[in-house]
Amino acid sequence: MILPKKPGGVLAFMSGYAAKSVPNVITAVPGGVFGTTVFSKGVIHPGTAPRNFSKIITKKHQPLFRAALQNAMNKAAKVASV
């Protein structure tokens, strides 16, 4: 439930919304609010599905990071052994 901050106040929001992103995809498309302004004393918001950006980025970049880290350790070990 979302209620106004001030007692006796109202919420004001646009009647429509189009998401700019979707779960499990690292990209964005045009979107945002649209429609007429609606005033309400409260709303029950269903929530938003998690986008999982961290999981997707980790899956994509972890192998590259591991390879770069291994190369750096190999280079440091080579310099230390001389």
mmCIF file with all atom_site columns, N, CA, C and O in Angstrom, residues 5-44:
data_model
loop_
_atom_site.group_PDB
_atom_site.id
_atom_site.type_symbol
_atom_site.label_atom_id
_atom_site.label_alt_id
_atom_site.label_comp_id
_atom_site.label_asym_id
_atom_site.label_entity_id
_atom_site.label_seq_id
_atom_site.pdbx_PDB_ins_code
_atom_site.Cartn_x
_atom_site.Cartn_y
_atom_site.Cartn_z
_atom_site.occupancy
_atom_site.B_iso_or_equiv
_atom_site.pdbx_formal_charge
_atom_site.auth_seq_id
_atom_site.auth_comp_id
_atom_site.auth_asym_id
_atom_site.auth_atom_id
_atom_site.pdbx_PDB_model_num
ATOM 1   N N  . LYS A 1 5  ? 2.324  11.180  2.066   1.00 0.00 ? 5  LYS A N  1
ATOM 2   C CA . LYS A 1 5  ? 3.168  11.490  3.215   1.00 0.00 ? 5  LYS A CA 1
ATOM 3   C C  . LYS A 1 5  ? 2.404  12.301  4.263   1.00 0.00 ? 5  LYS A C  1
ATOM 4   O O  . LYS A 1 5  ? 2.549  12.076  5.452   1.00 0.00 ? 5  LYS A O  1
ATOM 5   N N  . LYS A 1 6  ? 1.602  13.243  3.811   1.00 0.00 ? 6  LYS A N  1
ATOM 6   C CA . LYS A 1 6  ? 0.851  14.093  4.737   1.00 0.00 ? 6  LYS A CA 1
ATOM 7   C C  . LYS A 1 6  ? -0.525 13.485  4.987   1.00 0.00 ? 6  LYS A C  1
ATOM 8   O O  . LYS A 1 6  ? -1.220 13.103  4.045   1.00 0.00 ? 6  LYS A O  1
ATOM 9   N N  . PRO A 1 7  ? -0.946 13.420  6.257   1.00 0.00 ? 7  PRO A N  1
ATOM 10  C CA . PRO A 1 7  ? -2.293 12.923  6.553   1.00 0.00 ? 7  PRO A CA 1
ATOM 11  C C  . PRO A 1 7  ? -3.349 13.774  5.825   1.00 0.00 ? 7  PRO A C  1
ATOM 12  O O  . PRO A 1 7  ? -3.258 14.999  5.798   1.00 0.00 ? 7  PRO A O  1
ATOM 13  N N  . GLY A 1 8  ? -4.289 13.140  5.212   1.00 0.00 ? 8  GLY A N  1
ATOM 14  C CA . GLY A 1 8  ? -5.333 13.852  4.480   1.00 0.00 ? 8  GLY A CA 1
ATOM 15  C C  . GLY A 1 8  ? -4.910 14.271  3.083   1.00 0.00 ? 8  GLY A C  1
ATOM 16  O O  . GLY A 1 8  ? -5.701 14.826  2.327   1.00 0.00 ? 8  GLY A O  1
ATOM 17  N N  . GLY A 1 9  ? -3.661 14.010  2.717   1.00 0.00 ? 9  GLY A N  1
ATOM 18  C CA . GLY A 1 9  ? -3.162 14.377  1.395   1.00 0.00 ? 9  GLY A CA 1
ATOM 19  C C  . GLY A 1 9  ? -3.563 13.373  0.330   1.00 0.00 ? 9  GLY A C  1
ATOM 20  O O  . GLY A 1 9  ? -4.268 12.394  0.613   1.00 0.00 ? 9  GLY A O  1
ATOM 21  N N  . VAL A 1 10 ? -3.147 13.634  -0.878  1.00 0.00 ? 10 VAL A N  1
ATOM 22  C CA . VAL A 1 10 ? -3.438 12.714  -1.982  1.00 0.00 ? 10 VAL A CA 1
ATOM 23  C C  . VAL A 1 10 ? -2.164 12.437  -2.772  1.00 0.00 ? 10 VAL A C  1
ATOM 24  O O  . VAL A 1 10 ? -1.222 13.224  -2.764  1.00 0.00 ? 10 VAL A O  1
ATOM 25  N N  . LEU A 1 11 ? -2.156 11.317  -3.429  1.00 0.00 ? 11 LEU A N  1
ATOM 26  C CA . LEU A 1 11 ? -1.089 10.968  -4.368  1.00 0.00 ? 11 LEU A CA 1
ATOM 27  C C  . LEU A 1 11 ? -1.481 11.511  -5.734  1.00 0.00 ? 11 LEU A C  1
ATOM 28  O O  . LEU A 1 11 ? -2.666 11.539  -6.081  1.00 0.00 ? 11 LEU A O  1
ATOM 29  N N  . ALA A 1 12 ? -0.498 11.917  -6.508  1.00 0.00 ? 12 ALA A N  1
ATOM 30  C CA . ALA A 1 12 ? -0.750 12.348  -7.887  1.00 0.00 ? 12 ALA A CA 1
ATOM 31  C C  . ALA A 1 12 ? 0.227  11.599  -8.780  1.00 0.00 ? 12 ALA A C  1
ATOM 32  O O  . ALA A 1 12 ? 1.432  11.578  -8.515  1.00 0.00 ? 12 ALA A O  1
ATOM 33  N N  . PHE A 1 13 ? -0.278 10.946  -9.804  1.00 0.00 ? 13 PHE A N  1
ATOM 34  C CA . PHE A 1 13 ? 0.576  10.184  -10.715 1.00 0.00 ? 13 PHE A CA 1
ATOM 35  C C  . PHE A 1 13 ? -0.108 10.062  -12.064 1.00 0.00 ? 13 PHE A C  1
ATOM 36  O O  . PHE A 1 13 ? -1.311 10.274  -12.193 1.00 0.00 ? 13 PHE A O  1
ATOM 37  N N  . MET A 1 14 ? 0.686  9.715   -13.070 1.00 0.00 ? 14 MET A N  1
ATOM 38  C CA . MET A 1 14 ? 0.155  9.540   -14.417 1.00 0.00 ? 14 MET A CA 1
ATOM 39  C C  . MET A 1 14 ? -0.536 8.176   -14.500 1.00 0.00 ? 14 MET A C  1
ATOM 40  O O  . MET A 1 14 ? -0.146 7.228   -13.836 1.00 0.00 ? 14 MET A O  1
ATOM 41  N N  . SER A 1 15 ? -1.541 8.074   -15.347 1.00 0.00 ? 15 SER A N  1
ATOM 42  C CA . SER A 1 15 ? -2.355 6.861   -15.419 1.00 0.00 ? 15 SER A CA 1
ATOM 43  C C  . SER A 1 15 ? -1.666 5.688   -16.111 1.00 0.00 ? 15 SER A C  1
ATOM 44  O O  . SER A 1 15 ? -2.040 4.539   -15.910 1.00 0.00 ? 15 SER A O  1
ATOM 45  N N  . GLY A 1 16 ? -0.646 5.938   -16.933 1.00 0.00 ? 16 GLY A N  1
ATOM 46  C CA . GLY A 1 16 ? 0.007  4.850   -17.649 1.00 0.00 ? 16 GLY A CA 1
ATOM 47  C C  . GLY A 1 16 ? 1.500  4.799   -17.406 1.00 0.00 ? 16 GLY A C  1
ATOM 48  O O  . GLY A 1 16 ? 2.122  5.779   -16.995 1.00 0.00 ? 16 GLY A O  1
ATOM 49  N N  . TYR A 1 17 ? 2.079  3.635   -17.640 1.00 0.00 ? 17 TYR A N  1
ATOM 50  C CA . TYR A 1 17 ? 3.518  3.447   -17.473 1.00 0.00 ? 17 TYR A CA 1
ATOM 51  C C  . TYR A 1 17 ? 3.992  2.336   -18.395 1.00 0.00 ? 17 TYR A C  1
ATOM 52  O O  . TYR A 1 17 ? 3.356  1.287   -18.497 1.00 0.00 ? 17 TYR A O  1
ATOM 53  N N  . ALA A 1 18 ? 5.115  2.573   -19.067 1.00 0.00 ? 18 ALA A N  1
ATOM 54  C CA . ALA A 1 18 ? 5.759  1.542   -19.888 1.00 0.00 ? 18 ALA A CA 1
ATOM 55  C C  . ALA A 1 18 ? 7.188  1.376   -19.378 1.00 0.00 ? 18 ALA A C  1
ATOM 56  O O  . ALA A 1 18 ? 7.953  2.351   -19.323 1.00 0.00 ? 18 ALA A O  1
ATOM 57  N N  . ALA A 1 19 ? 7.550  0.183   -18.970 1.00 0.00 ? 19 ALA A N  1
ATOM 58  C CA . ALA A 1 19 ? 8.880  -0.084  -18.424 1.00 0.00 ? 19 ALA A CA 1
ATOM 59  C C  . ALA A 1 19 ? 9.955  0.146   -19.484 1.00 0.00 ? 19 ALA A C  1
ATOM 60  O O  . ALA A 1 19 ? 9.766  -0.158  -20.662 1.00 0.00 ? 19 ALA A O  1
ATOM 61  N N  . LYS A 1 20 ? 11.095 0.670   -19.037 1.00 0.00 ? 20 LYS A N  1
ATOM 62  C CA . LYS A 1 20 ? 12.232 0.895   -19.938 1.00 0.00 ? 20 LYS A CA 1
ATOM 63  C C  . LYS A 1 20 ? 13.141 -0.316  -19.992 1.00 0.00 ? 20 LYS A C  1
ATOM 64  O O  . LYS A 1 20 ? 14.002 -0.406  -20.857 1.00 0.00 ? 20 LYS A O  1
ATOM 65  N N  . SER A 1 21 ? 12.983 -1.242  -19.053 1.00 0.00 ? 21 SER A N  1
ATOM 66  C CA . SER A 1 21 ? 13.822 -2.432  -19.015 1.00 0.00 ? 21 SER A CA 1
ATOM 67  C C  . SER A 1 21 ? 12.966 -3.643  -18.669 1.00 0.00 ? 21 SER A C  1
ATOM 68  O O  . SER A 1 21 ? 11.839 -3.516  -18.212 1.00 0.00 ? 21 SER A O  1
ATOM 69  N N  . VAL A 1 22 ? 13.537 -4.821  -18.893 1.00 0.00 ? 22 VAL A N  1
ATOM 70  C CA . VAL A 1 22 ? 12.852 -6.070  -18.568 1.00 0.00 ? 22 VAL A CA 1
ATOM 71  C C  . VAL A 1 22 ? 13.815 -6.950  -17.760 1.00 0.00 ? 22 VAL A C  1
ATOM 72  O O  . VAL A 1 22 ? 15.027 -6.774  -17.847 1.00 0.00 ? 22 VAL A O  1
ATOM 73  N N  . PRO A 1 23 ? 13.299 -7.879  -16.973 1.00 0.00 ? 23 PRO A N  1
ATOM 74  C CA . PRO A 1 23 ? 14.172 -8.741  -16.192 1.00 0.00 ? 23 PRO A CA 1
ATOM 75  C C  . PRO A 1 23 ? 15.150 -9.529  -17.060 1.00 0.00 ? 23 PRO A C  1
ATOM 76  O O  . PRO A 1 23 ? 14.830 -9.956  -18.169 1.00 0.00 ? 23 PRO A O  1
ATOM 77  N N  . ASN A 1 24 ? 16.377 -9.674  -16.548 1.00 0.00 ? 24 ASN A N  1
ATOM 78  C CA . ASN A 1 24 ? 17.433 -10.497 -17.147 1.00 0.00 ? 24 ASN A CA 1
ATOM 79  C C  . ASN A 1 24 ? 17.952 -9.998  -18.490 1.00 0.00 ? 24 ASN A C  1
ATOM 80  O O  . ASN A 1 24 ? 18.515 -10.777 -19.260 1.00 0.00 ? 24 ASN A O  1
ATOM 81  N N  . VAL A 1 25 ? 17.782 -8.725  -18.784 1.00 0.00 ? 25 VAL A N  1
ATOM 82  C CA . VAL A 1 25 ? 18.288 -8.147  -20.035 1.00 0.00 ? 25 VAL A CA 1
ATOM 83  C C  . VAL A 1 25 ? 18.959 -6.819  -19.706 1.00 0.00 ? 25 VAL A C  1
ATOM 84  O O  . VAL A 1 25 ? 18.372 -5.971  -19.049 1.00 0.00 ? 25 VAL A O  1
ATOM 85  N N  . ILE A 1 26 ? 20.209 -6.651  -20.164 1.00 0.00 ? 26 ILE A N  1
ATOM 86  C CA . ILE A 1 26 ? 20.920 -5.393  -19.939 1.00 0.00 ? 26 ILE A CA 1
ATOM 87  C C  . ILE A 1 26 ? 20.726 -4.525  -21.175 1.00 0.00 ? 26 ILE A C  1
ATOM 88  O O  . ILE A 1 26 ? 21.540 -4.516  -22.092 1.00 0.00 ? 26 ILE A O  1
ATOM 89  N N  . THR A 1 27 ? 19.627 -3.864  -21.213 1.00 0.00 ? 27 THR A N  1
ATOM 90  C CA . THR A 1 27 ? 19.328 -2.933  -22.293 1.00 0.00 ? 27 THR A CA 1
ATOM 91  C C  . THR A 1 27 ? 18.157 -2.073  -21.834 1.00 0.00 ? 27 THR A C  1
ATOM 92  O O  . THR A 1 27 ? 17.472 -2.408  -20.877 1.00 0.00 ? 27 THR A O  1
ATOM 93  N N  . ALA A 1 28 ? 17.962 -0.976  -22.490 1.00 0.00 ? 28 ALA A N  1
ATOM 94  C CA . ALA A 1 28 ? 16.829 -0.118  -22.160 1.00 0.00 ? 28 ALA A CA 1
ATOM 95  C C  . ALA A 1 28 ? 16.174 0.346   -23.452 1.00 0.00 ? 28 ALA A C  1
ATOM 96  O O  . ALA A 1 28 ? 16.827 0.475   -24.485 1.00 0.00 ? 28 ALA A O  1
ATOM 97  N N  . VAL A 1 29 ? 14.900 0.571   -23.381 1.00 0.00 ? 29 VAL A N  1
ATOM 98  C CA . VAL A 1 29 ? 14.128 1.045   -24.523 1.00 0.00 ? 29 VAL A CA 1
ATOM 99  C C  . VAL A 1 29 ? 13.349 2.274   -24.079 1.00 0.00 ? 29 VAL A C  1
ATOM 100 O O  . VAL A 1 29 ? 13.229 2.537   -22.884 1.00 0.00 ? 29 VAL A O  1
ATOM 101 N N  . PRO A 1 30 ? 12.810 3.023   -25.002 1.00 0.00 ? 30 PRO A N  1
ATOM 102 C CA . PRO A 1 30 ? 11.994 4.168   -24.582 1.00 0.00 ? 30 PRO A CA 1
ATOM 103 C C  . PRO A 1 30 ? 10.818 3.696   -23.723 1.00 0.00 ? 30 PRO A C  1
ATOM 104 O O  . PRO A 1 30 ? 10.274 2.615   -23.926 1.00 0.00 ? 30 PRO A O  1
ATOM 105 N N  . GLY A 1 31 ? 10.490 4.473   -22.765 1.00 0.00 ? 31 GLY A N  1
ATOM 106 C CA . GLY A 1 31 ? 9.378  4.134   -21.891 1.00 0.00 ? 31 GLY A CA 1
ATOM 107 C C  . GLY A 1 31 ? 9.154  5.266   -20.916 1.00 0.00 ? 31 GLY A C  1
ATOM 108 O O  . GLY A 1 31 ? 9.691  6.354   -21.090 1.00 0.00 ? 31 GLY A O  1
ATOM 109 N N  . GLY A 1 32 ? 8.413  5.010   -19.884 1.00 0.00 ? 32 GLY A N  1
ATOM 110 C CA . GLY A 1 32 ? 8.139  6.014   -18.872 1.00 0.00 ? 32 GLY A CA 1
ATOM 111 C C  . GLY A 1 32 ? 6.652  6.198   -18.663 1.00 0.00 ? 32 GLY A C  1
ATOM 112 O O  . GLY A 1 32 ? 5.849  5.354   -19.033 1.00 0.00 ? 32 GLY A O  1
ATOM 113 N N  . VAL A 1 33 ? 6.310  7.322   -18.054 1.00 0.00 ? 33 VAL A N  1
ATOM 114 C CA . VAL A 1 33 ? 4.907  7.579   -17.726 1.00 0.00 ? 33 VAL A CA 1
ATOM 115 C C  . VAL A 1 33 ? 4.181  8.263   -18.874 1.00 0.00 ? 33 VAL A C  1
ATOM 116 O O  . VAL A 1 33 ? 4.783  8.936   -19.701 1.00 0.00 ? 33 VAL A O  1
ATOM 117 N N  . PHE A 1 34 ? 2.882  8.073   -18.921 1.00 0.00 ? 34 PHE A N  1
ATOM 118 C CA . PHE A 1 34 ? 2.049  8.723   -19.931 1.00 0.00 ? 34 PHE A CA 1
ATOM 119 C C  . PHE A 1 34 ? 0.612  8.750   -19.429 1.00 0.00 ? 34 PHE A C  1
ATOM 120 O O  . PHE A 1 34 ? 0.294  8.138   -18.410 1.00 0.00 ? 34 PHE A O  1
ATOM 121 N N  . GLY A 1 35 ? -0.237 9.441   -20.119 1.00 0.00 ? 35 GLY A N  1
ATOM 122 C CA . GLY A 1 35 ? -1.660 9.458   -19.789 1.00 0.00 ? 35 GLY A CA 1
ATOM 123 C C  . GLY A 1 35 ? -2.051 10.647  -18.953 1.00 0.00 ? 35 GLY A C  1
ATOM 124 O O  . GLY A 1 35 ? -1.288 11.590  -18.761 1.00 0.00 ? 35 GLY A O  1
ATOM 125 N N  . THR A 1 36 ? -3.251 10.573  -18.433 1.00 0.00 ? 36 THR A N  1
ATOM 126 C CA . THR A 1 36 ? -3.791 11.672  -17.629 1.00 0.00 ? 36 THR A CA 1
ATOM 127 C C  . THR A 1 36 ? -3.307 11.574  -16.185 1.00 0.00 ? 36 THR A C  1
ATOM 128 O O  . THR A 1 36 ? -2.929 10.495  -15.722 1.00 0.00 ? 36 THR A O  1
ATOM 129 N N  . THR A 1 37 ? -3.324 12.680  -15.484 1.00 0.00 ? 37 THR A N  1
ATOM 130 C CA . THR A 1 37 ? -2.944 12.690  -14.074 1.00 0.00 ? 37 THR A CA 1
ATOM 131 C C  . THR A 1 37 ? -4.097 12.154  -13.236 1.00 0.00 ? 37 THR A C  1
ATOM 132 O O  . THR A 1 37 ? -5.248 12.532  -13.421 1.00 0.00 ? 37 THR A O  1
ATOM 133 N N  . VAL A 1 38 ? -3.755 11.255  -12.320 1.00 0.00 ? 38 VAL A N  1
ATOM 134 C CA . VAL A 1 38 ? -4.732 10.620  -11.439 1.00 0.00 ? 38 VAL A CA 1
ATOM 135 C C  . VAL A 1 38 ? -4.428 11.058  -10.011 1.00 0.00 ? 38 VAL A C  1
ATOM 136 O O  . VAL A 1 38 ? -3.258 11.149  -9.620  1.00 0.00 ? 38 VAL A O  1
ATOM 137 N N  . PHE A 1 39 ? -5.451 11.318  -9.226  1.00 0.00 ? 39 PHE A N  1
ATOM 138 C CA . PHE A 1 39 ? -5.291 11.674  -7.825  1.00 0.00 ? 39 PHE A CA 1
ATOM 139 C C  . PHE A 1 39 ? -5.963 10.591  -6.988  1.00 0.00 ? 39 PHE A C  1
ATOM 140 O O  . PHE A 1 39 ? -7.064 10.150  -7.301  1.00 0.00 ? 39 PHE A O  1
ATOM 141 N N  . SER A 1 40 ? -5.276 10.149  -5.927  1.00 0.00 ? 40 SER A N  1
ATOM 142 C CA . SER A 1 40 ? -5.816 9.067   -5.113  1.00 0.00 ? 40 SER A CA 1
ATOM 143 C C  . SER A 1 40 ? -5.349 9.225   -3.664  1.00 0.00 ? 40 SER A C  1
ATOM 144 O O  . SER A 1 40 ? -4.272 9.760   -3.404  1.00 0.00 ? 40 SER A O  1
ATOM 145 N N  . LYS A 1 41 ? -6.144 8.712   -2.737  1.00 0.00 ? 41 LYS A N  1
ATOM 146 C CA . LYS A 1 41 ? -5.761 8.736   -1.319  1.00 0.00 ? 41 LYS A CA 1
ATOM 147 C C  . LYS A 1 41 ? -4.844 7.577   -0.971  1.00 0.00 ? 41 LYS A C  1
ATOM 148 O O  . LYS A 1 41 ? -4.309 7.504   0.126   1.00 0.00 ? 41 LYS A O  1
ATOM 149 N N  . GLY A 1 42 ? -4.637 6.666   -1.902  1.00 0.00 ? 42 GLY A N  1
ATOM 150 C CA . GLY A 1 42 ? -3.751 5.532   -1.677  1.00 0.00 ? 42 GLY A CA 1
ATOM 151 C C  . GLY A 1 42 ? -3.866 4.530   -2.808  1.00 0.00 ? 42 GLY A C  1
ATOM 152 O O  . GLY A 1 42 ? -4.873 4.506   -3.512  1.00 0.00 ? 42 GLY A O  1
ATOM 153 N N  . VAL A 1 43 ? -2.825 3.752   -2.998  1.00 0.00 ? 43 VAL A N  1
ATOM 154 C CA . VAL A 1 43 ? -2.851 2.709   -4.033  1.00 0.00 ? 43 VAL A CA 1
ATOM 155 C C  . VAL A 1 43 ? -2.182 1.447   -3.501  1.00 0.00 ? 43 VAL A C  1
ATOM 156 O O  . VAL A 1 43 ? -1.327 1.501   -2.617  1.00 0.00 ? 43 VAL A O  1
ATOM 157 N N  . ILE A 1 44 ? -2.587 0.329   -4.044  1.00 0.00 ? 44 ILE A N  1
ATOM 158 C CA . ILE A 1 44 ? -1.897 -0.932  -3.777  1.00 0.00 ? 44 ILE A CA 1
ATOM 159 C C  . ILE A 1 44 ? -1.016 -1.192  -4.992  1.00 0.00 ? 44 ILE A C  1
ATOM 160 O O  . ILE A 1 44 ? -1.514 -1.479  -6.081  1.00 0.00 ? 44 ILE A O  1
#
